[in-house]
mmCIF file of C-alpha atoms in Angstrom:
data_model
loop_
_atom_site.group_PDB
_atom_site.id
_atom_site.type_symbol
_atom_site.label_atom_id
_atom_site.label_comp_id
_atom_site.label_asym_id
_atom_site.label_seq_id
_atom_site.Cartn_x
_atom_site.Cartn_y
_atom_site.Cartn_z
ATOM 1 C CA MET A 542 -8.296 22.935 -7.051
ATOM 2 C CA ASN A 543 -9.177 20.398 -4.312
ATOM 3 C CA LYS A 544 -12.639 22.048 -4.023
ATOM 4 C CA HIS A 545 -13.451 20.915 -7.568
ATOM 5 C CA VAL A 546 -11.623 17.538 -7.689
ATOM 6 C CA THR A 547 -13.748 14.598 -6.729
ATOM 7 C CA LEU A 548 -11.997 11.194 -6.811
ATOM 8 C CA HIS A 549 -13.387 7.670 -6.551
ATOM 9 C CA ASP A 550 -13.176 6.159 -3.084
ATOM 10 C CA ASN A 551 -11.159 3.197 -4.571
ATOM 11 C CA GLN A 552 -8.221 5.552 -4.949
ATOM 12 C CA PHE A 553 -6.202 5.837 -1.728
ATOM 13 C CA GLY A 554 -3.068 7.551 -2.907
ATOM 14 C CA PHE A 555 -2.095 11.090 -1.867
ATOM 15 C CA ARG A 556 -5.437 11.697 -0.238
ATOM 16 C CA PRO A 557 -6.055 13.172 3.377
ATOM 17 C CA ARG A 558 -6.779 10.547 6.055
ATOM 18 C CA LEU A 559 -5.910 7.654 3.773
ATOM 19 C CA SER A 560 -2.650 5.744 3.510
ATOM 20 C CA THR A 561 -1.101 2.545 2.162
ATOM 21 C CA GLU A 562 -2.336 0.861 5.228
ATOM 22 C CA SER A 563 -5.864 1.702 4.225
ATOM 23 C CA ALA A 564 -5.485 0.136 0.792
ATOM 24 C CA ILE A 565 -3.814 -3.017 2.185
ATOM 25 C CA LEU A 566 -6.561 -3.402 4.853
ATOM 26 C CA CYS A 567 -9.263 -3.239 2.096
ATOM 27 C CA LEU A 568 -7.464 -5.785 -0.063
ATOM 28 C CA LYS A 569 -6.915 -8.296 2.814
ATOM 29 C CA GLN A 570 -10.462 -7.904 4.178
ATOM 30 C CA THR A 571 -11.940 -8.365 0.572
ATOM 31 C CA VAL A 572 -9.912 -11.541 0.086
ATOM 32 C CA LYS A 573 -10.747 -12.919 3.567
ATOM 33 C CA TYR A 574 -14.510 -12.264 2.964
ATOM 34 C CA TYR A 575 -14.495 -14.452 -0.100
ATOM 35 C CA THR A 576 -12.051 -17.218 1.091
ATOM 36 C CA ASP A 577 -14.140 -17.670 4.316
ATOM 37 C CA ARG A 578 -17.032 -18.493 1.966
ATOM 38 C CA ARG A 579 -14.890 -21.088 0.317
ATOM 39 C CA THR A 580 -14.290 -18.915 -2.841
ATOM 40 C CA PRO A 581 -10.828 -18.279 -4.123
ATOM 41 C CA VAL A 582 -9.986 -14.770 -5.169
ATOM 42 C CA TYR A 583 -7.913 -14.064 -8.350
ATOM 43 C CA ALA A 584 -5.775 -10.884 -7.901
ATOM 44 C CA CYS A 585 -3.759 -9.050 -10.577
ATOM 45 C CA PHE A 586 -1.235 -6.564 -9.577
ATOM 46 C CA LEU A 587 -0.635 -4.107 -12.465
ATOM 47 C CA ASP A 588 2.443 -1.945 -12.941
ATOM 48 C CA LEU A 589 2.351 1.146 -15.004
ATOM 49 C CA SER A 590 5.655 2.094 -16.568
ATOM 50 C CA LYS A 591 6.627 5.754 -15.728
ATOM 51 C CA ALA A 592 2.982 6.579 -15.194
ATOM 52 C CA PHE A 593 3.535 10.098 -14.048
ATOM 53 C CA ASP A 594 5.704 10.910 -17.091
ATOM 54 C CA LEU A 595 3.203 9.712 -19.591
ATOM 55 C CA VAL A 596 0.225 11.996 -18.756
ATOM 56 C CA THR A 597 -1.101 13.552 -22.014
ATOM 57 C CA TYR A 598 -1.673 17.268 -21.565
ATOM 58 C CA ASN A 599 -4.602 17.734 -23.949
ATOM 59 C CA LEU A 600 -6.472 15.023 -22.198
ATOM 60 C CA LEU A 601 -5.580 16.321 -18.804
ATOM 61 C CA TRP A 602 -6.920 19.803 -19.721
ATOM 62 C CA ASP A 603 -10.114 18.331 -20.999
ATOM 63 C CA ARG A 604 -10.453 16.495 -17.765
ATOM 64 C CA LEU A 605 -9.967 19.659 -15.741
ATOM 65 C CA GLN A 606 -12.593 21.462 -17.768
ATOM 66 C CA SER A 607 -15.073 18.603 -17.324
ATOM 67 C CA ILE A 608 -14.983 18.868 -13.530
ATOM 68 C CA GLY A 609 -15.681 22.657 -13.710
ATOM 69 C CA LEU A 610 -12.335 23.968 -12.619
ATOM 70 C CA PRO A 611 -12.058 27.743 -13.213
ATOM 71 C CA GLN A 612 -10.619 28.666 -16.529
ATOM 72 C CA GLU A 613 -8.097 30.855 -14.823
ATOM 73 C CA LEU A 614 -6.499 27.917 -13.110
ATOM 74 C CA ILE A 615 -6.617 25.768 -16.339
ATOM 75 C CA SER A 616 -4.915 28.661 -18.149
ATOM 76 C CA MET A 617 -2.142 28.747 -15.416
ATOM 77 C CA PHE A 618 -1.549 24.995 -15.859
ATOM 78 C CA ARG A 619 -1.389 25.292 -19.540
ATOM 79 C CA TYR A 620 1.140 28.180 -19.209
ATOM 80 C CA TRP A 621 3.370 26.344 -16.769
ATOM 81 C CA TYR A 622 3.560 23.083 -18.740
ATOM 82 C CA ALA A 623 3.951 24.833 -22.128
ATOM 83 C CA ASN A 624 6.824 26.950 -20.951
ATOM 84 C CA GLN A 625 8.857 24.567 -18.880
ATOM 85 C CA ALA A 626 12.378 23.901 -19.994
ATOM 86 C CA ASN A 627 14.516 20.684 -19.236
ATOM 87 C CA SER A 628 18.096 19.999 -19.407
ATOM 88 C CA VAL A 629 20.264 16.928 -18.721
ATOM 89 C CA ARG A 630 23.503 17.115 -16.721
ATOM 90 C CA TRP A 631 26.120 14.575 -17.781
ATOM 91 C CA ALA A 632 29.789 14.649 -16.605
ATOM 92 C CA GLY A 633 29.408 18.207 -15.476
ATOM 93 C CA VAL A 634 28.076 19.401 -18.887
ATOM 94 C CA MET A 635 24.530 20.713 -19.351
ATOM 95 C CA SER A 636 22.617 19.736 -22.571
ATOM 96 C CA ASP A 637 20.536 22.192 -24.545
ATOM 97 C CA PRO A 638 17.088 22.941 -23.051
ATOM 98 C CA TYR A 639 14.108 21.055 -24.476
ATOM 99 C CA ARG A 640 10.467 20.837 -23.947
ATOM 100 C CA LEU A 641 8.488 17.931 -22.453
ATOM 101 C CA GLU A 642 5.472 16.876 -24.463
ATOM 102 C CA CYS A 643 3.874 14.859 -21.685
ATOM 103 C CA GLY A 644 4.126 14.060 -17.892
ATOM 104 C CA VAL A 645 3.249 16.003 -14.746
ATOM 105 C CA ARG A 646 6.069 17.926 -12.949
ATOM 106 C CA GLN A 647 8.195 15.868 -10.589
ATOM 107 C CA GLY A 648 8.003 17.201 -7.018
ATOM 108 C CA GLY A 649 5.051 19.572 -7.840
ATOM 109 C CA LEU A 650 2.456 19.906 -5.130
ATOM 110 C CA THR A 651 -0.348 19.616 -7.649
ATOM 111 C CA SER A 652 1.151 16.575 -9.499
ATOM 112 C CA PRO A 653 -0.425 13.814 -7.342
ATOM 113 C CA THR A 654 -3.752 15.296 -7.573
ATOM 114 C CA LEU A 655 -3.438 15.822 -11.343
ATOM 115 C CA PHE A 656 -2.423 12.242 -11.898
ATOM 116 C CA ASN A 657 -5.216 10.923 -9.676
ATOM 117 C CA LEU A 658 -7.651 12.873 -11.751
ATOM 118 C CA TYR A 659 -6.072 11.575 -14.979
ATOM 119 C CA ILE A 660 -6.412 7.946 -13.822
ATOM 120 C CA ASN A 661 -9.782 8.357 -12.127
ATOM 121 C CA GLY A 662 -11.729 7.577 -15.308
ATOM 122 C CA LEU A 663 -10.231 4.061 -15.196
ATOM 123 C CA ILE A 664 -11.237 3.530 -11.677
ATOM 124 C CA VAL A 665 -14.811 4.654 -12.433
ATOM 125 C CA ALA A 666 -14.919 2.413 -15.504
ATOM 126 C CA LEU A 667 -13.857 -0.651 -13.528
ATOM 127 C CA SER A 668 -16.158 -0.006 -10.615
ATOM 128 C CA SER A 669 -19.081 0.308 -13.036
ATOM 129 C CA GLN A 670 -18.412 -3.201 -14.341
ATOM 130 C CA HIS A 671 -20.680 -5.891 -12.828
ATOM 131 C CA VAL A 672 -17.836 -8.358 -12.423
ATOM 132 C CA GLY A 673 -15.207 -8.793 -9.730
ATOM 133 C CA CYS A 674 -15.484 -8.626 -5.964
ATOM 134 C CA HIS A 675 -18.356 -6.760 -4.240
ATOM 135 C CA ILE A 676 -19.156 -6.668 -0.520
ATOM 136 C CA ASP A 677 -22.480 -5.194 0.820
ATOM 137 C CA GLY A 678 -23.078 -3.521 -2.520
ATOM 138 C CA VAL A 679 -19.676 -1.772 -2.419
ATOM 139 C CA CYS A 680 -17.441 -2.502 -5.391
ATOM 140 C CA VAL A 681 -14.019 -3.620 -4.464
ATOM 141 C CA ASN A 682 -12.993 -5.174 -7.816
ATOM 142 C CA ASN A 683 -10.145 -2.697 -8.012
ATOM 143 C CA LEU A 684 -8.020 -0.869 -5.361
ATOM 144 C CA SER A 685 -5.467 1.814 -6.300
ATOM 145 C CA TYR A 686 -2.720 3.826 -4.586
ATOM 146 C CA ALA A 687 -1.777 6.330 -7.152
ATOM 147 C CA ASP A 688 -0.451 4.186 -10.042
ATOM 148 C CA ASP A 689 -0.277 0.815 -8.071
ATOM 149 C CA MET A 690 -3.494 -0.944 -8.899
ATOM 150 C CA VAL A 691 -4.719 -4.437 -7.969
ATOM 151 C CA LEU A 692 -7.789 -6.059 -9.624
ATOM 152 C CA LEU A 693 -9.871 -8.581 -7.607
ATOM 153 C CA SER A 694 -12.283 -11.129 -8.983
ATOM 154 C CA ALA A 695 -13.757 -14.441 -7.934
ATOM 155 C CA SER A 696 -13.313 -15.898 -11.384
ATOM 156 C CA VAL A 697 -10.861 -15.940 -14.150
ATOM 157 C CA CYS A 698 -13.350 -14.668 -16.612
ATOM 158 C CA GLY A 699 -14.182 -11.672 -14.489
ATOM 159 C CA LEU A 700 -10.464 -10.792 -14.036
ATOM 160 C CA ARG A 701 -9.967 -10.985 -17.829
ATOM 161 C CA LYS A 702 -12.682 -8.514 -18.367
ATOM 162 C CA LEU A 703 -11.138 -6.108 -15.827
ATOM 163 C CA ILE A 704 -7.816 -6.402 -17.480
ATOM 164 C CA ARG A 705 -9.329 -5.768 -20.941
ATOM 165 C CA LYS A 706 -10.795 -2.483 -19.478
ATOM 166 C CA CYS A 707 -7.444 -1.494 -18.284
ATOM 167 C CA GLU A 708 -5.787 -2.122 -21.650
ATOM 168 C CA GLU A 709 -8.461 -0.066 -23.398
ATOM 169 C CA TYR A 710 -7.993 2.864 -21.083
ATOM 170 C CA ALA A 711 -4.231 2.712 -21.253
ATOM 171 C CA CYS A 712 -4.278 2.675 -25.014
ATOM 172 C CA GLY A 713 -6.489 5.751 -25.163
ATOM 173 C CA HIS A 714 -4.599 7.733 -22.651
ATOM 174 C CA GLY A 715 -0.996 7.173 -23.642
ATOM 175 C CA LEU A 716 -0.228 4.823 -20.715
ATOM 176 C CA LEU A 717 1.869 1.648 -20.789
ATOM 177 C CA TYR A 718 1.795 -1.421 -18.616
ATOM 178 C CA ASN A 719 4.956 -3.250 -17.673
ATOM 179 C CA VAL A 720 4.228 -6.852 -18.356
ATOM 180 C CA ARG A 721 7.254 -8.101 -16.627
ATOM 181 C CA LYS A 722 6.369 -6.531 -13.328
ATOM 182 C CA SER A 723 2.734 -7.206 -13.513
ATOM 183 C CA GLN A 724 1.783 -10.545 -11.897
ATOM 184 C CA TYR A 725 -1.221 -12.381 -10.507
ATOM 185 C CA MET A 726 -1.991 -14.386 -7.395
ATOM 186 C CA ILE A 727 -4.712 -16.838 -6.456
ATOM 187 C CA PHE A 728 -5.677 -16.488 -2.779
ATOM 188 C CA GLU A 729 -6.860 -20.042 -2.000
ATOM 189 C CA ALA A 730 -9.943 -20.677 0.135
ATOM 190 C CA ALA A 731 -9.509 -22.851 3.186
ATOM 191 C CA GLY A 732 -10.975 -26.317 2.769
ATOM 192 C CA ALA A 733 -11.664 -25.732 -0.982
ATOM 193 C CA LYS A 734 -9.548 -27.244 -3.644
ATOM 194 C CA CYS A 735 -8.202 -24.678 -6.155
ATOM 195 C CA PRO A 736 -8.539 -25.642 -9.858
ATOM 196 C CA ASP A 737 -5.432 -27.364 -11.176
ATOM 197 C CA ASN A 738 -5.789 -26.023 -14.753
ATOM 198 C CA ILE A 739 -5.962 -22.262 -14.621
ATOM 199 C CA PRO A 740 -6.496 -20.591 -18.023
ATOM 200 C CA GLN A 741 -3.758 -18.176 -18.899
ATOM 201 C CA ILE A 742 -4.262 -14.625 -17.762
ATOM 202 C CA LYS A 743 -2.669 -12.153 -20.347
ATOM 203 C CA LEU A 744 -1.874 -8.479 -20.366
ATOM 204 C CA ASN A 745 -1.347 -6.960 -23.801
ATOM 205 C CA GLY A 746 -1.199 -10.512 -25.228
ATOM 206 C CA VAL A 747 1.577 -11.622 -22.842
ATOM 207 C CA PRO A 748 0.772 -14.303 -20.257
ATOM 208 C CA LEU A 749 1.403 -12.974 -16.722
ATOM 209 C CA GLU A 750 3.367 -14.919 -14.151
ATOM 210 C CA ARG A 751 1.625 -16.507 -11.238
ATOM 211 C CA VAL A 752 3.163 -15.981 -7.868
ATOM 212 C CA LYS A 753 2.511 -17.103 -4.348
ATOM 213 C CA GLN A 754 3.939 -14.042 -2.706
ATOM 214 C CA PHE A 755 3.745 -10.428 -3.791
ATOM 215 C CA GLU A 756 5.097 -7.191 -2.251
ATOM 216 C CA TYR A 757 2.163 -4.740 -2.476
ATOM 217 C CA LEU A 758 2.856 -1.227 -1.233
ATOM 218 C CA GLY A 759 5.739 -2.564 0.849
ATOM 219 C CA HIS A 760 3.589 -5.197 2.437
ATOM 220 C CA LEU A 761 4.315 -8.881 1.703
ATOM 221 C CA LEU A 762 1.130 -10.786 0.713
ATOM 222 C CA THR A 763 0.995 -14.552 0.525
ATOM 223 C CA PHE A 764 -1.566 -16.763 -1.157
ATOM 224 C CA ASP A 765 -2.848 -17.841 2.294
ATOM 225 C CA LEU A 766 -2.943 -14.424 3.905
ATOM 226 C CA ARG A 767 -0.571 -15.348 6.620
ATOM 227 C CA ASP A 768 1.738 -12.600 7.933
ATOM 228 C CA HIS A 769 4.956 -14.522 8.717
ATOM 229 C CA ALA A 770 6.725 -13.303 5.660
ATOM 230 C CA ASP A 771 5.824 -9.650 6.263
ATOM 231 C CA MET A 772 6.838 -9.877 9.956
ATOM 232 C CA ASP A 773 10.211 -11.469 8.959
ATOM 233 C CA ARG A 774 10.693 -8.450 6.391
ATOM 234 C CA GLU A 775 10.060 -5.992 9.213
ATOM 235 C CA ARG A 776 12.298 -7.802 11.574
ATOM 236 C CA ARG A 777 15.201 -7.629 9.139
ATOM 237 C CA ALA A 778 14.491 -3.935 8.353
ATOM 238 C CA LEU A 779 14.444 -3.180 12.128
ATOM 239 C CA SER A 780 17.857 -4.903 12.572
ATOM 240 C CA VAL A 781 19.250 -2.719 9.766
ATOM 241 C CA ARG A 782 17.979 0.582 11.184
ATOM 242 C CA ALA A 783 19.053 -0.249 14.749
ATOM 243 C CA ASN A 784 22.533 -1.249 13.660
ATOM 244 C CA MET A 785 22.891 1.909 11.506
ATOM 245 C CA ILE A 786 21.945 4.132 14.540
ATOM 246 C CA ALA A 787 24.198 2.166 16.915
ATOM 247 C CA ARG A 788 27.253 2.537 14.656
ATOM 248 C CA ARG A 789 26.779 6.204 13.621
ATOM 249 C CA PHE A 790 25.530 7.618 16.856
ATOM 250 C CA ALA A 791 27.557 5.588 19.423
ATOM 251 C CA ARG A 792 29.071 8.644 21.185
ATOM 252 C CA CYS A 793 25.767 10.526 21.440
ATOM 253 C CA SER A 794 23.998 11.104 24.686
ATOM 254 C CA LYS A 795 21.274 8.878 25.970
ATOM 255 C CA GLU A 796 18.567 11.414 25.189
ATOM 256 C CA VAL A 797 19.666 11.640 21.546
ATOM 257 C CA LYS A 798 19.696 7.855 21.219
ATOM 258 C CA VAL A 799 16.257 7.505 22.820
ATOM 259 C CA THR A 800 14.978 10.053 20.299
ATOM 260 C CA LEU A 801 16.546 8.225 17.436
ATOM 261 C CA PHE A 802 15.123 4.970 18.504
ATOM 262 C CA ARG A 803 11.678 6.315 18.848
ATOM 263 C CA ALA A 804 11.805 7.882 15.311
ATOM 264 C CA PHE A 805 13.308 4.985 13.392
ATOM 265 C CA CYS A 806 12.650 1.676 15.287
ATOM 266 C CA THR A 807 9.106 2.079 16.731
ATOM 267 C CA SER A 808 7.461 2.760 13.307
ATOM 268 C CA LEU A 809 6.942 -0.944 12.391
ATOM 269 C CA TYR A 810 5.462 -0.583 8.949
ATOM 270 C CA SER A 811 1.953 -2.253 8.531
ATOM 271 C CA CYS A 812 2.250 -3.943 11.981
ATOM 272 C CA SER A 813 -1.448 -3.173 12.757
ATOM 273 C CA LEU A 814 -2.434 -5.335 9.833
ATOM 274 C CA TRP A 815 -0.905 -8.443 11.292
ATOM 275 C CA ALA A 816 -3.559 -10.815 12.506
ATOM 276 C CA ASN A 817 -2.678 -14.249 11.168
ATOM 277 C CA TYR A 818 0.697 -15.374 12.609
ATOM 278 C CA SER A 819 2.292 -17.851 14.944
ATOM 279 C CA ARG A 820 3.384 -17.313 18.491
ATOM 280 C CA LYS A 821 6.953 -18.045 17.370
ATOM 281 C CA SER A 822 6.977 -15.211 14.708
ATOM 282 C CA TYR A 823 5.543 -12.693 17.149
ATOM 283 C CA SER A 824 8.166 -13.694 19.766
ATOM 284 C CA VAL A 825 10.967 -13.491 17.349
ATOM 285 C CA LEU A 826 10.051 -9.994 16.295
ATOM 286 C CA ARG A 827 9.614 -8.896 20.058
ATOM 287 C CA VAL A 828 13.040 -10.186 20.868
ATOM 288 C CA GLN A 829 14.517 -8.284 17.854
ATOM 289 C CA TYR A 830 12.827 -5.113 19.110
ATOM 290 C CA ASN A 831 14.348 -5.490 22.508
ATOM 291 C CA ASN A 832 17.761 -6.322 21.145
ATOM 292 C CA ALA A 833 17.533 -3.312 18.795
ATOM 293 C CA PHE A 834 16.959 -1.014 21.844
ATOM 294 C CA ARG A 835 19.952 -2.577 23.615
ATOM 295 C CA ALA A 836 22.157 -2.159 20.603
ATOM 296 C CA VAL A 837 21.255 1.507 20.153
ATOM 297 C CA MET A 838 21.700 2.349 23.974
ATOM 298 C CA GLY A 839 24.783 0.175 24.333
ATOM 299 C CA LEU A 840 23.197 -2.014 27.061
ATOM 300 C CA PRO A 841 24.092 -5.528 28.048
ATOM 301 C CA ARG A 842 22.422 -8.239 25.940
ATOM 302 C CA PHE A 843 20.591 -9.911 28.932
ATOM 303 C CA CYS A 844 19.378 -6.826 30.891
ATOM 304 C CA SER A 845 15.780 -6.594 31.890
ATOM 305 C CA ALA A 846 13.636 -5.480 28.858
ATOM 306 C CA SER A 847 10.791 -4.029 31.017
ATOM 307 C CA GLY A 848 13.389 -2.140 33.136
ATOM 308 C CA MET A 849 15.320 -0.597 30.282
ATOM 309 C CA PHE A 850 12.196 0.664 28.579
ATOM 310 C CA ALA A 851 10.768 2.006 31.855
ATOM 311 C CA ASP A 852 14.069 3.698 32.680
ATOM 312 C CA ALA A 853 14.193 5.389 29.195
ATOM 313 C CA ARG A 854 10.408 6.297 29.331
ATOM 314 C CA THR A 855 9.999 4.531 25.955
ATOM 315 C CA ASP A 856 7.155 2.227 24.764
ATOM 316 C CA CYS A 857 8.045 -1.424 24.844
ATOM 317 C CA PHE A 858 7.099 -3.740 21.933
ATOM 318 C CA ASN A 859 3.688 -4.651 23.303
ATOM 319 C CA ALA A 860 2.758 -1.047 23.975
ATOM 320 C CA THR A 861 3.886 0.013 20.484
ATOM 321 C CA MET A 862 1.721 -2.727 18.950
ATOM 322 C CA ARG A 863 -1.278 -1.717 21.011
ATOM 323 C CA LYS A 864 -0.919 2.031 20.018
ATOM 324 C CA ARG A 865 -0.625 1.203 16.282
ATOM 325 C CA ALA A 866 -3.647 -1.129 16.473
ATOM 326 C CA ALA A 867 -5.788 1.563 18.281
ATOM 327 C CA SER A 868 -4.702 4.132 15.764
ATOM 328 C CA LEU A 869 -5.840 1.926 12.818
ATOM 329 C CA VAL A 870 -9.225 1.210 14.453
ATOM 330 C CA ARG A 871 -9.742 4.964 15.094
ATOM 331 C CA ARG A 872 -8.877 5.905 11.554
ATOM 332 C CA VAL A 873 -11.016 3.309 9.992
ATOM 333 C CA ARG A 874 -14.147 4.051 12.063
ATOM 334 C CA ALA A 875 -13.783 7.882 11.511
ATOM 335 C CA SER A 876 -13.193 7.612 7.756
ATOM 336 C CA SER A 877 -15.753 8.840 5.286
ATOM 337 C CA ASN A 878 -14.412 6.521 2.526
ATOM 338 C CA THR A 879 -17.154 4.171 1.461
ATOM 339 C CA VAL A 880 -14.897 1.117 1.389
ATOM 340 C CA LEU A 881 -13.536 1.792 4.858
ATOM 341 C CA ALA A 882 -16.899 2.588 6.166
ATOM 342 C CA MET A 883 -18.160 -0.793 4.867
ATOM 343 C CA ILE A 884 -15.223 -2.586 6.553
ATOM 344 C CA SER A 885 -15.820 -0.748 9.947
ATOM 345 C CA GLY A 886 -19.532 -1.689 9.848
ATOM 346 C CA ARG A 887 -18.889 -5.422 9.517
ATOM 347 C CA LEU A 888 -18.321 -7.638 12.574
ATOM 348 C CA ASP A 889 -16.291 -10.219 10.577
ATOM 349 C CA CYS A 890 -13.349 -8.003 9.741
ATOM 350 C CA TYR A 891 -10.590 -10.101 11.278
ATOM 351 C CA ILE A 892 -7.939 -7.421 11.290
ATOM 352 C CA ILE A 893 -10.158 -4.829 13.155
ATOM 353 C CA ARG A 894 -11.326 -7.540 15.623
ATOM 354 C CA HIS A 895 -7.830 -8.642 16.260
ATOM 355 C CA CYS A 896 -6.759 -4.963 16.816
ATOM 356 C CA CYS A 897 -9.538 -4.584 19.451
ATOM 357 C CA GLU A 898 -8.560 -7.842 21.206
ATOM 358 C CA ARG A 899 -5.171 -6.459 21.926
ATOM 359 C CA HIS A 900 -6.778 -4.176 24.485
ATOM 360 C CA VAL A 901 -9.075 -6.717 26.025
ATOM 361 C CA ALA A 902 -6.731 -9.530 27.157
ATOM 362 C CA ASP A 903 -3.475 -9.257 29.047
ATOM 363 C CA GLN A 904 -1.988 -11.890 26.805
ATOM 364 C CA LEU A 905 -2.412 -11.440 23.023
ATOM 365 C CA PRO A 906 -4.680 -13.993 21.332
ATOM 366 C CA LEU A 907 -1.943 -15.509 19.127
ATOM 367 C CA ARG A 908 -2.877 -18.155 16.652
ATOM 368 C CA LYS A 909 -0.762 -21.322 16.553
ATOM 369 C CA TYR A 910 -0.193 -23.122 13.195
#
């Protein structure tokens, strides 16, 4: 099936060599590109209610035929979905089996690809609009990770047009937007005054809430693109993971504890995207990383950080950050995705530049605010 399915490059979900990090990078670089030019960016974060469960089968089969998928495979999908039976277990009692009239199978290996194909028409329609954000001829007015979509525009009028296109597509494909969870944010340009009276931005006739902070794909975005809030989120998450390991595996051997620490505490989510933070925020996270290792290993609180990591043959905080930064740069520069290729070809991408600077100077070029 993957030989026949061709998806738009603005879709990052469930695709090889792409990740949530890729989508967040494209979003932050697009916003930074415009705000550096004293232009605010209006971003709308849309939430689809039970998107995977509302896929209409007839429209999906038509989409499979339109991409030239062999009829034998389409017939297999039709048979599977027409003959599936579902039951509900409640208080130890099973209900009578019933059929589902829509929705892809949960946990199915083909379900992410089928959903991406179902929603791909919306991404194509949005990208064909001559509104919203564009960089070097590449359209970035919408970015998606499966059903999580963000719309980007340099004007309220452009954002409204993109939202109307989403409403039309959802109405024609049986999808439903959750107005309560959909919000919008204005990324303010440095040195430029943001308009005081912003016209209402509505979705399905309901005004959306304006926020100054939004958790997009697990990464905390703020209106000024600073990373303090996301670093604090990861610091708290690191503390929880380390305390859990220290409590549940206190009697394990040193080798087991080191393995658990590497698996659960060195994977600092989206840390390679941090490029706008203070020295204090960075130092607080580094201290938490060191204390997490001490807690897991049962070491004294004031023992040497460099010595304990060297003795355990484990990466310290700075080494972990450098490896994650190098990994991001390698993946972006090797990607065939048009949006990532555009970003890697620009010298003003502040995140990629910051990742490269980690390997140039002995001391990280931290910014002070």
